[in-house]
Coordinates of C-alpha atoms in Angstrom, one line a residue:
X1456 CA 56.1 152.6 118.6
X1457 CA 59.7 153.1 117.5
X1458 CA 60.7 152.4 121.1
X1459 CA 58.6 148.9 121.3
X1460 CA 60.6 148.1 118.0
X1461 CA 64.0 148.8 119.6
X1462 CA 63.1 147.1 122.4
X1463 CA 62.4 144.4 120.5
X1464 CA 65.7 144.2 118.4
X1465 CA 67.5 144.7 121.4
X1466 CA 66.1 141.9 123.0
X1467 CA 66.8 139.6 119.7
X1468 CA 69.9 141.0 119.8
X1469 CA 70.5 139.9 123.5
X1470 CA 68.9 136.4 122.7
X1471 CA 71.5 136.1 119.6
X1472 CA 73.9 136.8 121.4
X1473 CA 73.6 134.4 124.6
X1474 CA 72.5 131.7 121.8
X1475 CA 75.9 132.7 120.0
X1476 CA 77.7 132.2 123.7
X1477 CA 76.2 128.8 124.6
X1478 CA 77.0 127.7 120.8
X1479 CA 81.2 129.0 121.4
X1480 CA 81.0 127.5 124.9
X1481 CA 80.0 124.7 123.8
X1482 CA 82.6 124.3 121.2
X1483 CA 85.2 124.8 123.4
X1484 CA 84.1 122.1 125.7
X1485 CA 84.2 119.3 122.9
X1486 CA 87.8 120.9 121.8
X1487 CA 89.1 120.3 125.5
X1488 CA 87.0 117.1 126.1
X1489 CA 88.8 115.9 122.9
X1490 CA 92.4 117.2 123.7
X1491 CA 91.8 115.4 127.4
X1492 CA 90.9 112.4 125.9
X1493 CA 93.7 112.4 123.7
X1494 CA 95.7 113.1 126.6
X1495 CA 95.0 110.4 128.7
X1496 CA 94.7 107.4 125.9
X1497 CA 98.1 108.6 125.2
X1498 CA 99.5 108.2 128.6
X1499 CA 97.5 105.0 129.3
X1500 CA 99.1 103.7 125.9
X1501 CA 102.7 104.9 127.3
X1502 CA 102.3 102.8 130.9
X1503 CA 101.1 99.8 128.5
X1504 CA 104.3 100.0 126.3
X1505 CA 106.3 100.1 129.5
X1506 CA 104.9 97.3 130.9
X1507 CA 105.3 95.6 127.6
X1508 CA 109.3 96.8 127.6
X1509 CA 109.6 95.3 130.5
X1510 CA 108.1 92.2 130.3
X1511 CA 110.2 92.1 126.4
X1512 CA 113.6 92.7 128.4
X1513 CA 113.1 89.8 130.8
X1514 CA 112.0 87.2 128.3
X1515 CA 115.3 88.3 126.4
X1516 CA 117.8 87.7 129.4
X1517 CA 116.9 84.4 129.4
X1518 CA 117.5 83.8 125.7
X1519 CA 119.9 81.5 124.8
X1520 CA 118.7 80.7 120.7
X1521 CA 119.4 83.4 118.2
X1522 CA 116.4 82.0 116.6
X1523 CA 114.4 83.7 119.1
X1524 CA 116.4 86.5 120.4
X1525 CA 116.7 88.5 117.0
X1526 CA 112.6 88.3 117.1
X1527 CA 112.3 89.3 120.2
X1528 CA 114.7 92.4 120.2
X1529 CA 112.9 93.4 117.2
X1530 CA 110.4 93.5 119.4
X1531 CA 111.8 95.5 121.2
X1532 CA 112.7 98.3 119.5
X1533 CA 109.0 98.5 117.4
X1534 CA 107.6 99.1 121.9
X1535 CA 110.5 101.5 122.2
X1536 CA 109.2 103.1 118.6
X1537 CA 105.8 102.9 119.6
X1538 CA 106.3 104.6 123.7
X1539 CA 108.5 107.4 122.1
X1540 CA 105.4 108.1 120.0
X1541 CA 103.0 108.3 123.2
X1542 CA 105.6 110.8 124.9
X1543 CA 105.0 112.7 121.8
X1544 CA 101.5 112.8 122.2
X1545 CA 102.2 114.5 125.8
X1546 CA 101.7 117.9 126.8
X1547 CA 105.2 117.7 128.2
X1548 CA 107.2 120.3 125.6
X1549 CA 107.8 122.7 128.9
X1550 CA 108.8 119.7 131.6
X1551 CA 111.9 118.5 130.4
X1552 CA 111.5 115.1 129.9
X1553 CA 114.9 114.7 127.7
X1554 CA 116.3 111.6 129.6
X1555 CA 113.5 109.5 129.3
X1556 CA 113.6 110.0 125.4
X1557 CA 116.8 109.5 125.4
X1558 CA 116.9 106.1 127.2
X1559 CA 114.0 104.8 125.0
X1560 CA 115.9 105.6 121.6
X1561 CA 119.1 104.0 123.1
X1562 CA 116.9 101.3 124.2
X1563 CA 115.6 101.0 120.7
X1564 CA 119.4 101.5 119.1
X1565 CA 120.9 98.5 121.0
X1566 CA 118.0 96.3 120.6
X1567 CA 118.1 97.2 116.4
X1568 CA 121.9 96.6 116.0
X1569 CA 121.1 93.4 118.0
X1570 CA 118.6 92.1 116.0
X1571 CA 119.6 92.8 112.5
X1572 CA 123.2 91.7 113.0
X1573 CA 123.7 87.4 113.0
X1574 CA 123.5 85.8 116.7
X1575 CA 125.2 82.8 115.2
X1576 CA 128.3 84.0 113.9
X1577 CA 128.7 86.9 116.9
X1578 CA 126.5 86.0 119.7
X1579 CA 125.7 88.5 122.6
X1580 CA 128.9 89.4 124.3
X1581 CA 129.3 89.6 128.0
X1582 CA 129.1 93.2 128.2
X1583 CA 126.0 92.8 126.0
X1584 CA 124.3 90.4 128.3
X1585 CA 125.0 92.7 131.6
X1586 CA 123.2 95.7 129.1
X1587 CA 120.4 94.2 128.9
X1588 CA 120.1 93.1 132.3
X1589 CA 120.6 97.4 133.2
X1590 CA 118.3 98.0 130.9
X1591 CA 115.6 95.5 132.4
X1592 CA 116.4 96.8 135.7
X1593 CA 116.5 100.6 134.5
X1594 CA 112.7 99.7 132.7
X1595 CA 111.2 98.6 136.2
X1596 CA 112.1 101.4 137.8
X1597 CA 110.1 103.8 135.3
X1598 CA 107.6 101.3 134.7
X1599 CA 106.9 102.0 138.4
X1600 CA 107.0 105.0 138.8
X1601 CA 104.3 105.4 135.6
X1602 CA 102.4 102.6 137.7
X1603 CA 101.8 105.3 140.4
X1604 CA 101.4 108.2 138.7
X1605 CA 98.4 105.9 136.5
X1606 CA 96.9 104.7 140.0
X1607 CA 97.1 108.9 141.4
X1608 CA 95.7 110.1 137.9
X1609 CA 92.4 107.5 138.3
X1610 CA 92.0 107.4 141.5
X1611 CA 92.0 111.3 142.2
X1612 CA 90.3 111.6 138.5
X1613 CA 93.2 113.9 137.3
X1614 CA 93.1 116.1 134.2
X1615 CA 95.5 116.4 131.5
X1616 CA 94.8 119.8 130.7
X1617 CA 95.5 120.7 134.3
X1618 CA 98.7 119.8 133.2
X1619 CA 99.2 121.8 130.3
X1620 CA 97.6 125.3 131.9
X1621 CA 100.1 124.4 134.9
X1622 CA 103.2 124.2 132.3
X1623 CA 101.8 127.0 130.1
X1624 CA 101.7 129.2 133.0
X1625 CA 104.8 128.6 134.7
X1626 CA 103.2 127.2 137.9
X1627 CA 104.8 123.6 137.6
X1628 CA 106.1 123.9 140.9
X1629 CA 102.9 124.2 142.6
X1630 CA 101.6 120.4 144.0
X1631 CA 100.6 118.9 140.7
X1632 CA 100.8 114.8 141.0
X1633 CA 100.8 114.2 137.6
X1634 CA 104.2 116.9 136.7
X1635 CA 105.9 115.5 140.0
X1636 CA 105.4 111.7 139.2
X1637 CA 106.8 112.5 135.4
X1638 CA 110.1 114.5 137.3
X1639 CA 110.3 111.1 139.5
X1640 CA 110.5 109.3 136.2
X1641 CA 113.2 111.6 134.6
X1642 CA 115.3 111.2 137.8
X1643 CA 115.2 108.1 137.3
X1644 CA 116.1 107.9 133.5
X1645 CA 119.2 110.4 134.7
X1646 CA 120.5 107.5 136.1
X1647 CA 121.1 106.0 132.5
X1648 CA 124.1 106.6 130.7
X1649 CA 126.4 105.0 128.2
X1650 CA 128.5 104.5 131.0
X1651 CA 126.7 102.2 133.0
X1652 CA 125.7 100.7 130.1
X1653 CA 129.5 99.5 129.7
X1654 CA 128.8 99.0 126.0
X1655 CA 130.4 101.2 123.6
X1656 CA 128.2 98.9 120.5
X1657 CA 125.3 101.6 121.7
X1658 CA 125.5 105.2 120.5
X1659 CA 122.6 107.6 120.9
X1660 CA 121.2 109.4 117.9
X1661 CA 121.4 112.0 120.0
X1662 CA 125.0 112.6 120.1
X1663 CA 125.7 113.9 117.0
X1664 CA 126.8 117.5 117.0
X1665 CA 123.5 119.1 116.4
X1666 CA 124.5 122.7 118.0
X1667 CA 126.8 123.9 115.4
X1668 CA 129.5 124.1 117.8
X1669 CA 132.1 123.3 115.3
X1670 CA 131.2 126.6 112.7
X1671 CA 133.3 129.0 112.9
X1672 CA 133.6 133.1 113.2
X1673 CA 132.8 135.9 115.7
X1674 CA 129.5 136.6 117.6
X1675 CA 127.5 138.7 114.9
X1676 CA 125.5 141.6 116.6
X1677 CA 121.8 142.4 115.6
X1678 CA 122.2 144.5 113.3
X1679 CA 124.6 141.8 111.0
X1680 CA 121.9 139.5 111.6
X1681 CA 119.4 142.1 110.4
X1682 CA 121.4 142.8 107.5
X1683 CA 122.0 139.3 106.6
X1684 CA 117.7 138.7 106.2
X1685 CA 117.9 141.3 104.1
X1686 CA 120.2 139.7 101.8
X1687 CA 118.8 136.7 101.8
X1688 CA 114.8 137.9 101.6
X1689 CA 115.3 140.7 99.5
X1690 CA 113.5 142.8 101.6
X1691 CA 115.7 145.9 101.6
X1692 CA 113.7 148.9 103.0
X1693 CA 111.3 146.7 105.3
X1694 CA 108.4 148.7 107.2
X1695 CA 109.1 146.0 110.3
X1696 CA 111.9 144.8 112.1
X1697 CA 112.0 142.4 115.0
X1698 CA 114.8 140.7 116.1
X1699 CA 114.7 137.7 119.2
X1700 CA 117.4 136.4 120.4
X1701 CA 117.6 133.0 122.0
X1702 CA 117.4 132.3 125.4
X1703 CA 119.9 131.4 127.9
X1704 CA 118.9 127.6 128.4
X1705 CA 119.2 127.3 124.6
X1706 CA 121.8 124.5 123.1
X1707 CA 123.4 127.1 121.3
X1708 CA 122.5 131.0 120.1
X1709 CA 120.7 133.1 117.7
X1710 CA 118.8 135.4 116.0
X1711 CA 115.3 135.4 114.8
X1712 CA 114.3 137.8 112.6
X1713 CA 111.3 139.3 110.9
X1714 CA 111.1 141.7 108.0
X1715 CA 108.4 142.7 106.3
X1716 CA 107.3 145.4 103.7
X1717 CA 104.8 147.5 102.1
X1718 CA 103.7 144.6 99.4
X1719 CA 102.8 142.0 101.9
X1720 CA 106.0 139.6 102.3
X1721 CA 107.3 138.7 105.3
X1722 CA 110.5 137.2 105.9
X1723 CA 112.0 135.2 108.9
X1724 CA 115.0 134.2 109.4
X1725 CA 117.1 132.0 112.4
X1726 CA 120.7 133.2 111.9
X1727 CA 123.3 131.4 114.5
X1728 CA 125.2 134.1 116.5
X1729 CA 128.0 132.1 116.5
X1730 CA 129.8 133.6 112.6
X1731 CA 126.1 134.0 111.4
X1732 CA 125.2 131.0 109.5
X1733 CA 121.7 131.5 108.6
X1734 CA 119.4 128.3 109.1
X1735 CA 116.6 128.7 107.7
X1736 CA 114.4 131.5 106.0
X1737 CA 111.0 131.8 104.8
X1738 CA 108.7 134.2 102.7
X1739 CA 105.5 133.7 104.3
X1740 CA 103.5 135.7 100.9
X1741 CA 101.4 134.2 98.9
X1742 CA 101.8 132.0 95.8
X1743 CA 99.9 133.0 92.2
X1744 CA 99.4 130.8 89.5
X1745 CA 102.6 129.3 87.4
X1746 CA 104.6 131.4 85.2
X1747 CA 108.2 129.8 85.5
X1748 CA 109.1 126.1 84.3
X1749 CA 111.0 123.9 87.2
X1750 CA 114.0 123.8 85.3
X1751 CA 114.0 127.7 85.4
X1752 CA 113.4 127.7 89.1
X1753 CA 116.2 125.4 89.6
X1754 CA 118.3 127.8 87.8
X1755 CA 117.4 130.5 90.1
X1756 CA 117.8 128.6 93.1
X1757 CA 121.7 127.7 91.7
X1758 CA 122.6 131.4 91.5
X1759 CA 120.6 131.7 94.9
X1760 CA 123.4 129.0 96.2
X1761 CA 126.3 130.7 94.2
X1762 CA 125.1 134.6 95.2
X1763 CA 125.4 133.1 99.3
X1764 CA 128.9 131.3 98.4
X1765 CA 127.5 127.9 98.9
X1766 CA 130.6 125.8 96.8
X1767 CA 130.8 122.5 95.8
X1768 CA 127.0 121.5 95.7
X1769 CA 125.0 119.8 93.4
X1770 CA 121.2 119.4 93.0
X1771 CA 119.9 115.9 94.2
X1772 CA 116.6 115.8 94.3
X1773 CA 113.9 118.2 92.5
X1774 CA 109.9 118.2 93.4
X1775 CA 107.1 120.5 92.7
X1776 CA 103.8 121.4 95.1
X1777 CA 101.9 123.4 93.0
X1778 CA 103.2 126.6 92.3
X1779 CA 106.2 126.3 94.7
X1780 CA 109.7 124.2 93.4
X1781 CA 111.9 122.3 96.0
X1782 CA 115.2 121.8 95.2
X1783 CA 117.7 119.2 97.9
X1784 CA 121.5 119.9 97.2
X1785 CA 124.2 117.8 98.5
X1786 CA 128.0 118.5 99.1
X1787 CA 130.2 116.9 96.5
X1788 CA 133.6 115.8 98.1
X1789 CA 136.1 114.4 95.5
X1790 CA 133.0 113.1 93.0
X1791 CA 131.0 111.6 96.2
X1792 CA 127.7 112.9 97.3
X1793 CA 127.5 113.6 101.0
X1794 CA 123.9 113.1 102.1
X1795 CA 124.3 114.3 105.7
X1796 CA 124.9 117.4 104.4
X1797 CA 122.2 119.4 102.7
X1798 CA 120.4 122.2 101.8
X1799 CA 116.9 122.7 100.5
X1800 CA 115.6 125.5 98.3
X1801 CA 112.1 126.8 97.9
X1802 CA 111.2 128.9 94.6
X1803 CA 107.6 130.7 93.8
X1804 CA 107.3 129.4 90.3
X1805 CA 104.9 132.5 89.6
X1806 CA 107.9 134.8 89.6
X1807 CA 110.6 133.0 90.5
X1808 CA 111.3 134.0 93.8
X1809 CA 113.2 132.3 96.5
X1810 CA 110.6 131.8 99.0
X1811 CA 112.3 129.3 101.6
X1812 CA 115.9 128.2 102.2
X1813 CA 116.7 125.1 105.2
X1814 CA 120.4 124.7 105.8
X1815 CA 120.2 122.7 109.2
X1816 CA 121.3 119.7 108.2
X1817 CA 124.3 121.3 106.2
X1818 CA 125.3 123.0 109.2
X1819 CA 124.8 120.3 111.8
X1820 CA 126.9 117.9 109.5
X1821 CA 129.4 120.3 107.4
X1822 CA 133.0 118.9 108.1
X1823 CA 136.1 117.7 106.0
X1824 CA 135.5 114.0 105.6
X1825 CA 138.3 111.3 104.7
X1826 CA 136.5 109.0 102.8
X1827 CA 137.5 105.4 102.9
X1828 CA 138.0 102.9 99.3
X1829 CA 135.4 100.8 98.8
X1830 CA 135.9 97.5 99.0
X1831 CA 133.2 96.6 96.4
X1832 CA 133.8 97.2 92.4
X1833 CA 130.8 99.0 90.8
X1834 CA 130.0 96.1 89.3
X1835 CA 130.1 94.0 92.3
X1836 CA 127.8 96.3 94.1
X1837 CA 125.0 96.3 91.0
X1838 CA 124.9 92.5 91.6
X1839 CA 123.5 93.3 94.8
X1840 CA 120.3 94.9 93.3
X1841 CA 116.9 93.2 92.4
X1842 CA 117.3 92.4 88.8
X1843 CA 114.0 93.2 87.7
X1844 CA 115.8 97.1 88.2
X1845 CA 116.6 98.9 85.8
X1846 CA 119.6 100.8 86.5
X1847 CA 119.5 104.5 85.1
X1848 CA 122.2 106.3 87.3
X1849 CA 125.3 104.9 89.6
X1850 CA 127.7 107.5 91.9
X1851 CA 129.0 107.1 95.2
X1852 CA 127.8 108.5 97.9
X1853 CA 127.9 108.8 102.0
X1854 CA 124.7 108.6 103.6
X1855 CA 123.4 107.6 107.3
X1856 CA 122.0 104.2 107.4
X1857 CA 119.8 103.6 110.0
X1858 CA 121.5 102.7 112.5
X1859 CA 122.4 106.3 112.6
X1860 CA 125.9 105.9 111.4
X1861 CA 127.9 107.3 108.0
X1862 CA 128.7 104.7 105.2
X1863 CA 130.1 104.6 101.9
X1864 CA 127.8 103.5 99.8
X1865 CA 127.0 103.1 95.8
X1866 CA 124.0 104.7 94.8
X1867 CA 122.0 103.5 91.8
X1868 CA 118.9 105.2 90.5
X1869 CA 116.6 102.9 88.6
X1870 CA 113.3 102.1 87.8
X1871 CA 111.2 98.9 87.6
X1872 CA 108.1 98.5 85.4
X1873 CA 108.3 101.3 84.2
X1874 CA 106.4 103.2 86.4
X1875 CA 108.3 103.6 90.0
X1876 CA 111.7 105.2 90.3
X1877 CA 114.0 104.0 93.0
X1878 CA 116.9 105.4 94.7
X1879 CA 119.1 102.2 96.3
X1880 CA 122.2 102.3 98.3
X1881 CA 124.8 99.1 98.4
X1882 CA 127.3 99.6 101.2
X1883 CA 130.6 100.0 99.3
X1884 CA 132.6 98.2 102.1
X1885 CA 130.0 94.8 102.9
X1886 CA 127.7 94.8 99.9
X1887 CA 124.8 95.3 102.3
X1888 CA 121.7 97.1 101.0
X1889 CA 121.4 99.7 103.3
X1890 CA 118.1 102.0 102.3
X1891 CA 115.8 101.7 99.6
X1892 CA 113.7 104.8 98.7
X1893 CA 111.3 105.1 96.4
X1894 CA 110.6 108.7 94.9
X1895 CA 107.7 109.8 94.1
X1896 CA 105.7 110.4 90.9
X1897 CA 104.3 113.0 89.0
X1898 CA 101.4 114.2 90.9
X1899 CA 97.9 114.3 88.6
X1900 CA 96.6 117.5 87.8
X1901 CA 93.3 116.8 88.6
X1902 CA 91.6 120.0 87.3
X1903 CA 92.7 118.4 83.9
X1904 CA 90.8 115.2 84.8
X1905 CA 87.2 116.9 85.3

């Protein structure tokens, strides 16, 4: 009797299971169906942008009214915007694929400054004219080479997630048509630089010093690095320590380090090797309910700054995401906020903690600046707003515009109906409006609204 009974358990069990195992299979067909899907109307999407591109580039060359180039190079850089977007959307993070980026945001940068600027008073310059002829040559040449890798991938019913096992694994040197048609493409985008170009009007975002190699100091060792998480996490006696350094292909070294302890934070930490600048650190614990006020996390995140000898910041921006406060600091220089250089804090507003620290952008664009005299009075520059704003704040301040370049600008916080907040920018030197943002507003607690 008791063996009939296990027999039968054991055979519900066996059923359960297999039911279980067809149910997980299952699932993890519809998750790769979906990612291969995803795959492909991304890379369809990408061949129809180039084709577009190309077709854009052409119509342009033979231009002669402003009336209708500006359009049309603003068309160009929303297709340039929109194929970047489809790369994205790749599983290409393993196959370097940097030169084709690149020459689609240069694309996009020339065709921007173009179109925003005024054809009638400064037409297209000769150099100008012979750039866009490269770059409608340099187009064809990817577009066709996307063309065949499309017509291989249909025709031989290719997968996508091929793709990505063969780059996950390492075996992207094995025959794989879709990896070698994209390292065709690349070669080809090699090809394009701001020398051929001929046209120093186009600068790649891309060239701005992101590797830290101006910061200064000796290699740290991993022990400094360890010690400098500790500082910064607290963590003092931590139960684990890992330490990763950066590999050799990296744009520039460091550490990565993990602490954690016997109350359930962990810290990590990327520390530069180069002086040891820390970059960015965060507790990963989590978050109870609200005990400090934002003005008394903002307090502790300014003796945070001051502990770390951080000098001549001042807070910018303040938000709050339920119990956690984010404070943005800025570099003052002589009275002017510097934008490009910043630094965000993260506080646990149950205890008051410093949970998170980003310094990337304060590294990458830290440097003795010699600010130019505006050109604009204050008063000359408020003229420039909407007048239904009303103007709360005025400083002056450097920020990137979007053409990716440092300007002077006045800044004027305001508000307008009452209800939105604005932060506005007048370029000190032309009166231009340069960026407009609007910041947000108070989030609704909606457990209150029930």
């Amino acid at each position: 009797m008791i063996r009939n009974i296990l027999l039968i358990i054991l055979a519900i069990a066996v059923v359960g299971a297999g039911v279980w195992g067809y149910q997980e299979h299952q699932e993890k067909n519809t998750i790769l169906i979906n990612a291969e899907n995803n795959y492909q109307r991304a890379f369809h999407d990408l061949s129809y942008q180039m084709d577009l591109l190309h077709e854009k580039l052409g119509g342009t060359i033979a231009m002669n009214s402003s009336a209708s180039l500006s359009p049309a190079l603003a068309d160009v850089w929303r297709i340039t915007s929109d194929a970047r977007s489809q790369v994205g959307q790749l599983p290409l993070t393993l196959l370097p694929f940097n030169k084709t980026e690149e020459f689609l945001s240069n694309i996009g940068t020339f065709s921007y400054r173009t179109a925003v600027r005024n054809l009638d008073n400064e037409p297209l310059s000769k150099d100008e004219q012979k750039t866009l002829k490269n770059l409608y040559k340099q187009s064809e040449e990817i577009r066709n080479e996307l063309r065949k890798v499309q017509h291989l991938a249909l025709k031989n019913n290719l997968r996508w997630m091929d793709v990505e096992l063969a780059l996950a694994s390492g075996k992207e040197t094995a025959d794989n048509t879709i990896i070698d048609g994209f390292k065709t493409v690349e070669k080809h985008a090699t090809g394009y630089d701001e020398k051929n170009l001929q046209n120093p009007s186009i600068v790649s975002f891309q060239k701005r010093d992101e590797n830290y190699e101006h910061l200064k100091g000796e290699k740290i060792s991993k022990k400094e690095a360890i010690a400098l998480a500790q500082k910064y996490s607290g963590i003092n006696h931590p139960k684990k320590v890992e330490v990763t350094e950066s590999r050799k292909g990296s744009s520039y070294g460091f550490y990565n380090v993990v602490l954690a302890n016997n109350r359930g934070h962990e810290s990590t930490m990327d520390v530069t090797k180069k002086g040891g600048y820390p970059i960015w650190f965060i507790d990963s614990r989590e978050v109870n309910k609200q005990q400090v006020s934002l003005n008394e996390a903002m307090n502790k995140a300014n003796d945070f700054l001051k502990r770390h000898d951080y000098k001549d910041l001042e807070m910018s921006e303040s938000a709050q995401y339920d119990s956690v406060g984010l404070f943005t600091y800025v570099t003052n220089q002589d009275g002017v906020r510097i934008y490009p250089e910043s630094i965000k804090v993260k506080v646990a507003l149950d205890n008051g903690q410093i949970i998170g620290f980003a310094a990337d952008d304060y590294l990458k664009g830290s440097k003795k600046r010699k600010l130019p005299k505006p050109n604009l009075t204050l008063e000359e520059a408020r003229s420039k707003l909407n007048p239904n704003l009303k103007v709360l704040e005025d400083r002056q301040a450097v920020i990137v515009n979007n053409l990716g370049k440092e300007v002077l600008c006045y800044e004027f916080l305001g508000t307008m109906d009452h209800n939105d907040t604005y932060r506005m920018y007048i370029n000190a030197e032309n009166g231009i409006e340069e960026k407009v943002d609007k910041l947000k507003n108070a989030e609704p607690v909606y457990e209150d609204l029930l």
